[in-house]
mmCIF file of C-alpha atoms in Angstrom:
data_model
loop_
_atom_site.group_PDB
_atom_site.id
_atom_site.type_symbol
_atom_site.label_atom_id
_atom_site.label_comp_id
_atom_site.label_asym_id
_atom_site.label_seq_id
_atom_site.Cartn_x
_atom_site.Cartn_y
_atom_site.Cartn_z
ATOM 1 C CA MET A 1473 88.456 115.289 187.115
ATOM 2 C CA TYR A 1474 89.618 112.433 185.305
ATOM 3 C CA ALA A 1475 87.300 110.928 182.723
ATOM 4 C CA HIS A 1476 87.247 106.899 182.766
ATOM 5 C CA HIS A 1477 86.370 106.159 178.976
ATOM 6 C CA PRO A 1478 84.656 102.165 178.714
ATOM 7 C CA SER A 1479 85.951 101.417 175.624
ATOM 8 C CA ALA A 1480 89.527 101.157 176.765
ATOM 9 C CA ARG A 1481 89.075 97.358 178.324
ATOM 10 C CA PRO A 1482 88.386 95.466 175.895
ATOM 11 C CA TRP A 1483 91.159 96.791 173.747
ATOM 12 C CA ARG A 1484 92.865 96.007 177.277
ATOM 13 C CA THR A 1485 91.631 92.990 177.250
ATOM 14 C CA ALA A 1486 92.661 92.081 173.936
ATOM 15 C CA ALA A 1487 96.406 92.229 174.943
ATOM 16 C CA LEU A 1488 96.259 91.028 177.460
ATOM 17 C CA ALA A 1489 95.305 87.577 175.913
ATOM 18 C CA VAL A 1490 97.321 88.377 172.442
ATOM 19 C CA ALA A 1491 101.100 88.414 175.274
ATOM 20 C CA ALA A 1492 99.716 85.744 177.155
ATOM 21 C CA SER A 1493 99.378 83.475 173.801
ATOM 22 C CA ALA A 1494 102.997 84.469 173.004
ATOM 23 C CA ILE A 1495 104.129 83.258 176.420
ATOM 24 C CA VAL A 1496 102.311 80.625 175.907
ATOM 25 C CA LEU A 1497 104.166 79.772 172.477
ATOM 26 C CA ALA A 1498 107.635 81.159 173.294
ATOM 27 C CA THR A 1499 107.941 78.947 176.454
ATOM 28 C CA ALA A 1500 106.396 75.814 174.487
ATOM 29 C CA SER A 1501 108.515 72.408 174.984
ATOM 30 C CA PRO A 1502 109.276 71.694 171.155
ATOM 31 C CA ALA A 1503 108.111 69.389 169.536
ATOM 32 C CA LEU A 1504 109.268 65.183 170.191
ATOM 33 C CA ALA A 1505 110.554 64.025 166.940
ATOM 34 C CA HIS A 1506 109.345 60.658 165.420
ATOM 35 C CA ALA A 1507 112.291 58.561 165.855
ATOM 36 C CA GLU A 1508 114.794 59.121 168.499
ATOM 37 C CA VAL A 1509 118.200 57.972 169.457
ATOM 38 C CA SER A 1510 119.670 56.440 172.729
ATOM 39 C CA ALA A 1511 123.069 54.827 174.511
ATOM 40 C CA SER A 1512 124.092 52.955 176.972
ATOM 41 C CA ASP A 1513 127.445 53.832 177.069
ATOM 42 C CA SER A 1514 127.776 57.432 175.019
ATOM 43 C CA ARG A 1515 131.239 57.673 175.012
ATOM 44 C CA ALA A 1516 133.375 57.282 171.473
ATOM 45 C CA LEU A 1517 135.069 53.793 170.785
ATOM 46 C CA ALA A 1518 132.917 51.981 173.966
ATOM 47 C CA LYS A 1519 132.692 48.899 173.246
ATOM 48 C CA ASN A 1520 129.948 46.558 173.486
ATOM 49 C CA VAL A 1521 126.706 49.386 173.515
ATOM 50 C CA THR A 1522 123.167 49.125 173.571
ATOM 51 C CA LEU A 1523 121.815 51.162 170.733
ATOM 52 C CA THR A 1524 117.667 51.994 171.460
ATOM 53 C CA PHE A 1525 115.788 53.244 168.999
ATOM 54 C CA GLU A 1526 112.174 54.384 169.469
ATOM 55 C CA SER A 1527 109.345 55.731 166.681
ATOM 56 C CA GLU A 1528 106.487 57.691 166.845
ATOM 57 C CA ALA A 1529 103.573 55.843 165.918
ATOM 58 C CA GLU A 1530 101.533 58.220 163.542
ATOM 59 C CA SER A 1531 99.032 56.001 162.124
ATOM 60 C CA GLU A 1532 95.631 56.464 164.127
ATOM 61 C CA SER A 1533 94.626 52.713 162.104
ATOM 62 C CA ALA A 1534 97.271 50.723 161.006
ATOM 63 C CA GLY A 1535 100.708 49.549 163.136
ATOM 64 C CA PHE A 1536 104.344 49.003 162.211
ATOM 65 C CA THR A 1537 104.988 45.679 161.292
ATOM 66 C CA GLU A 1538 108.834 46.920 160.272
ATOM 67 C CA ILE A 1539 112.121 49.246 161.726
ATOM 68 C CA ARG A 1540 114.394 50.095 159.299
ATOM 69 C CA THR A 1541 118.292 51.331 160.181
ATOM 70 C CA VAL A 1542 120.780 52.482 157.990
ATOM 71 C CA LEU A 1543 124.021 52.794 159.920
ATOM 72 C CA PRO A 1544 126.648 56.469 159.445
ATOM 73 C CA GLU A 1545 129.843 55.721 157.324
ATOM 74 C CA SER A 1546 132.087 55.604 159.637
ATOM 75 C CA MET A 1547 130.218 52.675 160.781
ATOM 76 C CA ASP A 1548 130.942 50.618 157.566
ATOM 77 C CA GLY A 1549 130.376 46.969 157.795
ATOM 78 C CA ALA A 1550 129.710 46.522 161.466
ATOM 79 C CA GLY A 1551 125.217 45.273 160.605
ATOM 80 C CA ASP A 1552 127.265 41.984 160.575
ATOM 81 C CA GLY A 1553 128.103 42.791 164.030
ATOM 82 C CA ILE A 1554 124.888 43.972 165.638
ATOM 83 C CA ARG A 1555 122.985 41.284 167.454
ATOM 84 C CA LEU A 1556 119.454 41.819 168.935
ATOM 85 C CA LYS A 1557 118.959 42.479 172.481
ATOM 86 C CA ASP A 1558 115.361 43.335 172.427
ATOM 87 C CA ALA A 1559 112.537 43.932 170.055
ATOM 88 C CA PRO A 1560 108.163 43.868 169.886
ATOM 89 C CA LYS A 1561 107.213 39.866 170.447
ATOM 90 C CA GLY A 1562 107.683 38.092 167.125
ATOM 91 C CA TRP A 1563 110.171 40.840 165.880
ATOM 92 C CA LYS A 1564 113.394 39.687 163.908
ATOM 93 C CA LEU A 1565 117.004 41.535 162.651
ATOM 94 C CA LYS A 1566 118.179 40.953 159.342
ATOM 95 C CA PRO A 1567 121.246 42.553 157.969
ATOM 96 C CA THR A 1568 121.173 44.544 154.892
ATOM 97 C CA SER A 1569 123.691 46.033 153.197
ATOM 98 C CA ASP A 1570 123.474 49.897 154.715
ATOM 99 C CA GLY A 1571 122.485 48.559 158.135
ATOM 100 C CA TYR A 1572 120.161 46.725 159.652
ATOM 101 C CA SER A 1573 115.912 46.084 160.058
ATOM 102 C CA VAL A 1574 113.097 44.464 162.040
ATOM 103 C CA ALA A 1575 110.224 43.261 161.481
ATOM 104 C CA GLY A 1576 107.245 41.076 162.467
ATOM 105 C CA PRO A 1577 103.599 41.180 163.139
ATOM 106 C CA ALA A 1578 102.129 43.543 163.327
ATOM 107 C CA LEU A 1579 101.861 46.574 166.140
ATOM 108 C CA GLU A 1580 98.907 48.387 167.212
ATOM 109 C CA PRO A 1581 97.273 51.497 165.298
ATOM 110 C CA GLY A 1582 99.133 53.635 167.625
ATOM 111 C CA GLU A 1583 101.393 51.764 169.821
ATOM 112 C CA ASN A 1584 105.218 52.898 169.087
ATOM 113 C CA ALA A 1585 108.269 50.231 167.570
ATOM 114 C CA GLU A 1586 110.437 49.754 169.721
ATOM 115 C CA HIS A 1587 114.258 47.946 170.037
ATOM 116 C CA SER A 1588 118.019 48.031 171.291
ATOM 117 C CA VAL A 1589 120.519 46.796 169.533
ATOM 118 C CA VAL A 1590 125.074 46.153 170.954
ATOM 119 C CA VAL A 1591 126.984 46.782 168.157
ATOM 120 C CA GLU A 1592 130.084 46.026 169.421
ATOM 121 C CA GLN A 1593 132.540 49.021 169.039
ATOM 122 C CA LEU A 1594 130.939 53.034 168.379
ATOM 123 C CA PRO A 1595 133.227 54.812 166.566
ATOM 124 C CA ASP A 1596 135.349 57.829 166.770
ATOM 125 C CA ALA A 1597 133.397 60.464 166.147
ATOM 126 C CA LYS A 1598 131.372 63.533 167.226
ATOM 127 C CA SER A 1599 127.783 61.707 166.399
ATOM 128 C CA LEU A 1600 125.935 59.814 164.742
ATOM 129 C CA ALA A 1601 123.331 60.043 162.371
ATOM 130 C CA PHE A 1602 120.702 56.411 162.086
ATOM 131 C CA LYS A 1603 118.576 57.035 159.015
ATOM 132 C CA THR A 1604 115.316 55.415 159.846
ATOM 133 C CA VAL A 1605 112.670 54.217 157.499
ATOM 134 C CA GLU A 1606 109.465 52.817 159.799
ATOM 135 C CA THR A 1607 106.966 50.891 157.101
ATOM 136 C CA TYR A 1608 102.872 49.610 158.346
ATOM 137 C CA GLU A 1609 100.804 47.496 157.115
ATOM 138 C CA ASP A 1610 98.949 49.657 155.239
ATOM 139 C CA GLY A 1611 101.778 50.161 152.907
ATOM 140 C CA GLU A 1612 102.748 53.477 153.891
ATOM 141 C CA VAL A 1613 106.353 54.743 154.756
ATOM 142 C CA SER A 1614 108.152 57.662 157.074
ATOM 143 C CA ARG A 1615 111.655 58.284 156.270
ATOM 144 C CA TRP A 1616 113.180 60.513 158.769
ATOM 145 C CA ILE A 1617 116.755 60.198 156.194
ATOM 146 C CA GLU A 1618 117.246 64.367 156.734
ATOM 147 C CA LEU A 1619 120.823 65.105 158.654
ATOM 148 C CA PRO A 1620 120.843 68.301 160.349
ATOM 149 C CA ARG A 1621 123.104 71.306 159.145
ATOM 150 C CA ASP A 1622 124.745 73.953 161.215
ATOM 151 C CA GLY A 1623 123.507 77.268 161.746
ATOM 152 C CA GLU A 1624 119.989 75.817 160.096
ATOM 153 C CA PRO A 1625 116.209 75.532 161.352
ATOM 154 C CA GLU A 1626 115.934 71.639 162.119
ATOM 155 C CA PRO A 1627 114.220 69.900 159.193
ATOM 156 C CA GLU A 1628 110.900 68.879 158.939
ATOM 157 C CA ASN A 1629 112.305 64.684 158.578
ATOM 158 C CA PRO A 1630 115.284 63.716 160.907
ATOM 159 C CA ALA A 1631 117.332 61.755 161.055
ATOM 160 C CA PRO A 1632 117.803 60.013 165.186
ATOM 161 C CA VAL A 1633 121.021 61.012 165.951
ATOM 162 C CA LEU A 1634 123.672 60.513 168.697
ATOM 163 C CA LYS A 1635 126.024 62.749 170.032
ATOM 164 C CA LEU A 1636 128.676 61.145 171.721
ATOM 165 C CA LYS A 1637 131.047 62.678 174.884
ATOM 166 C CA PRO A 1638 135.546 62.347 174.232
ATOM 167 C CA ALA A 1639 136.825 58.511 174.125
ATOM 168 C CA ALA A 1640 137.639 57.488 177.591
ATOM 169 C CA PRO A 1641 141.802 57.549 177.976
ATOM 170 C CA GLY A 1642 143.664 54.953 176.159
ATOM 171 C CA ALA A 1643 140.621 53.406 174.752
ATOM 172 C CA ALA A 1644 141.720 52.968 170.478
ATOM 173 C CA GLU A 1645 139.553 51.346 168.005
ATOM 174 C CA ALA A 1646 139.752 47.324 168.387
ATOM 175 C CA ALA A 1647 139.384 46.929 164.134
ATOM 176 C CA ALA A 1648 142.611 49.369 163.363
ATOM 177 C CA SER A 1649 144.892 46.754 164.029
ATOM 178 C CA ALA A 1650 143.090 44.445 161.223
ATOM 179 C CA SER A 1651 142.890 47.066 158.540
ATOM 180 C CA ALA A 1652 146.317 47.521 158.407
ATOM 181 C CA SER A 1653 146.773 44.191 157.927
ATOM 182 C CA ALA A 1654 144.824 44.456 154.698
ATOM 183 C CA SER A 1655 145.962 43.272 151.124
ATOM 184 C CA PRO A 1656 147.030 46.312 149.177
ATOM 185 C CA SER A 1657 144.705 44.699 146.715
ATOM 186 C CA ALA A 1658 141.891 44.279 149.114
ATOM 187 C CA SER A 1659 142.331 47.869 149.951
ATOM 188 C CA SER A 1660 142.461 48.711 146.085
ATOM 189 C CA ALA A 1661 139.451 47.393 145.334
ATOM 190 C CA SER A 1662 137.395 49.234 147.959
ATOM 191 C CA SER A 1663 138.585 52.202 147.257
ATOM 192 C CA THR A 1664 137.392 52.139 143.666
ATOM 193 C CA PRO A 1665 133.350 53.480 144.538
ATOM 194 C CA GLU A 1666 129.998 52.396 143.436
ATOM 195 C CA GLY A 1667 129.165 52.419 139.295
ATOM 196 C CA GLY A 1668 132.985 52.375 138.565
ATOM 197 C CA ALA A 1669 133.895 56.470 138.868
ATOM 198 C CA PRO A 1670 137.401 57.068 138.928
ATOM 199 C CA SER A 1671 138.855 57.173 142.543
ATOM 200 C CA PRO A 1672 142.146 59.676 143.408
ATOM 201 C CA ASP A 1673 144.303 57.141 143.202
ATOM 202 C CA ASP A 1674 143.016 55.960 138.821
ATOM 203 C CA SER A 1675 144.368 58.760 137.867
ATOM 204 C CA ALA A 1676 147.628 56.637 137.645
ATOM 205 C CA PRO A 1677 148.938 56.547 133.999
ATOM 206 C CA SER A 1678 148.176 53.129 132.782
ATOM 207 C CA GLU A 1679 149.953 50.019 131.277
ATOM 208 C CA ALA A 1680 149.509 51.075 127.176
ATOM 209 C CA ALA A 1681 151.128 54.082 127.880
ATOM 210 C CA THR A 1682 154.100 53.743 130.129
ATOM 211 C CA SER A 1683 157.683 51.756 129.538
ATOM 212 C CA ASP A 1684 157.791 48.611 130.419
ATOM 213 C CA ASP A 1685 160.366 50.544 133.597
ATOM 214 C CA GLY A 1686 157.276 52.991 133.964
ATOM 215 C CA SER A 1687 158.685 55.984 131.832
ATOM 216 C CA PRO A 1688 155.718 57.179 129.407
ATOM 217 C CA TRP A 1689 158.148 59.194 126.792
ATOM 218 C CA PRO A 1690 158.464 56.357 124.344
ATOM 219 C CA THR A 1691 155.013 56.794 123.534
ATOM 220 C CA VAL A 1692 154.997 60.485 124.018
ATOM 221 C CA ALA A 1693 158.056 60.076 121.281
ATOM 222 C CA VAL A 1694 156.634 58.168 118.289
ATOM 223 C CA VAL A 1695 152.843 60.291 118.810
ATOM 224 C CA ALA A 1696 156.192 63.020 118.174
ATOM 225 C CA GLY A 1697 157.188 61.093 114.995
ATOM 226 C CA LEU A 1698 154.259 60.839 113.386
ATOM 227 C CA CYS A 1699 153.389 65.136 114.193
ATOM 228 C CA LEU A 1700 155.978 65.172 111.907
ATOM 229 C CA VAL A 1701 155.713 62.722 109.686
ATOM 230 C CA ALA A 1702 151.741 64.393 109.381
ATOM 231 C CA LEU A 1703 153.114 68.262 109.229
ATOM 232 C CA VAL A 1704 155.685 67.022 105.994
ATOM 233 C CA GLY A 1705 153.809 64.943 104.455
ATOM 234 C CA GLY A 1706 151.426 68.397 104.416
ATOM 235 C CA VAL A 1707 153.607 70.861 103.863
ATOM 236 C CA LEU A 1708 154.839 68.546 101.168
ATOM 237 C CA VAL A 1709 151.015 68.652 99.536
ATOM 238 C CA VAL A 1710 150.437 72.605 99.781
ATOM 239 C CA LYS A 1711 153.536 73.000 97.453
ATOM 240 C CA ARG A 1712 153.043 69.665 94.773
ATOM 241 C CA ARG A 1713 149.570 71.983 94.568
ATOM 242 C CA GLY A 1714 151.517 75.284 93.823
ATOM 243 C CA ARG A 1715 153.547 73.895 91.565
ATOM 244 C CA ALA A 1716 150.701 72.705 89.080
ATOM 245 C CA GLY A 1717 148.264 76.052 89.257
ATOM 246 C CA THR A 1718 151.704 77.479 87.270
ATOM 247 C CA GLU A 1719 152.131 75.213 84.916
#
């Protein structure tokens, strides 16, 4: 007759509890991002698009007073064309050097900050990352500015990312014609990065090293002649010292 071992029941119960916990963890939905973005039209090159941003409140003792949004590089220059559509009561939009900010009276602690802006046109891209900096009335600052990388886990403080669909047939950039008609001087000035670092176009010889026709050969010839004179002078000095030593 099969013997029943009472001690096996606790182990079986523990095993079932571990398995149930594993199933719960495996099926649990991931935590929501603390800053999110959505669009009324998520196609590349779409025009007059409403972007809605929501920042999840983390502080239980202080409310939001400002949300600053950094526009992606593909939207450079779009900050001046952005207009506020919806925001908390009393909040205003202010353009910044790299995007814009919305700020106003402090919200209630625990209240999420949501605002919407209208952009004239989305760029031709696959995705857009909007780095976000949140400020609370007690001075606390939360930065959601980390960008996701392929093959790596999601960062701890990810920036809101908007994935774009392919552009509609016939869609084109509205600013393409304006950029094509820009003057050469303006184009060369904008190609120099901040801080005076030279761009690839700055590798051309300077005016001091070129002749009137743009050729650097006259300067090279002068340098070569000076080197030859110095070499001959050195030889003469050595010969004189040799003679002086033999006298």
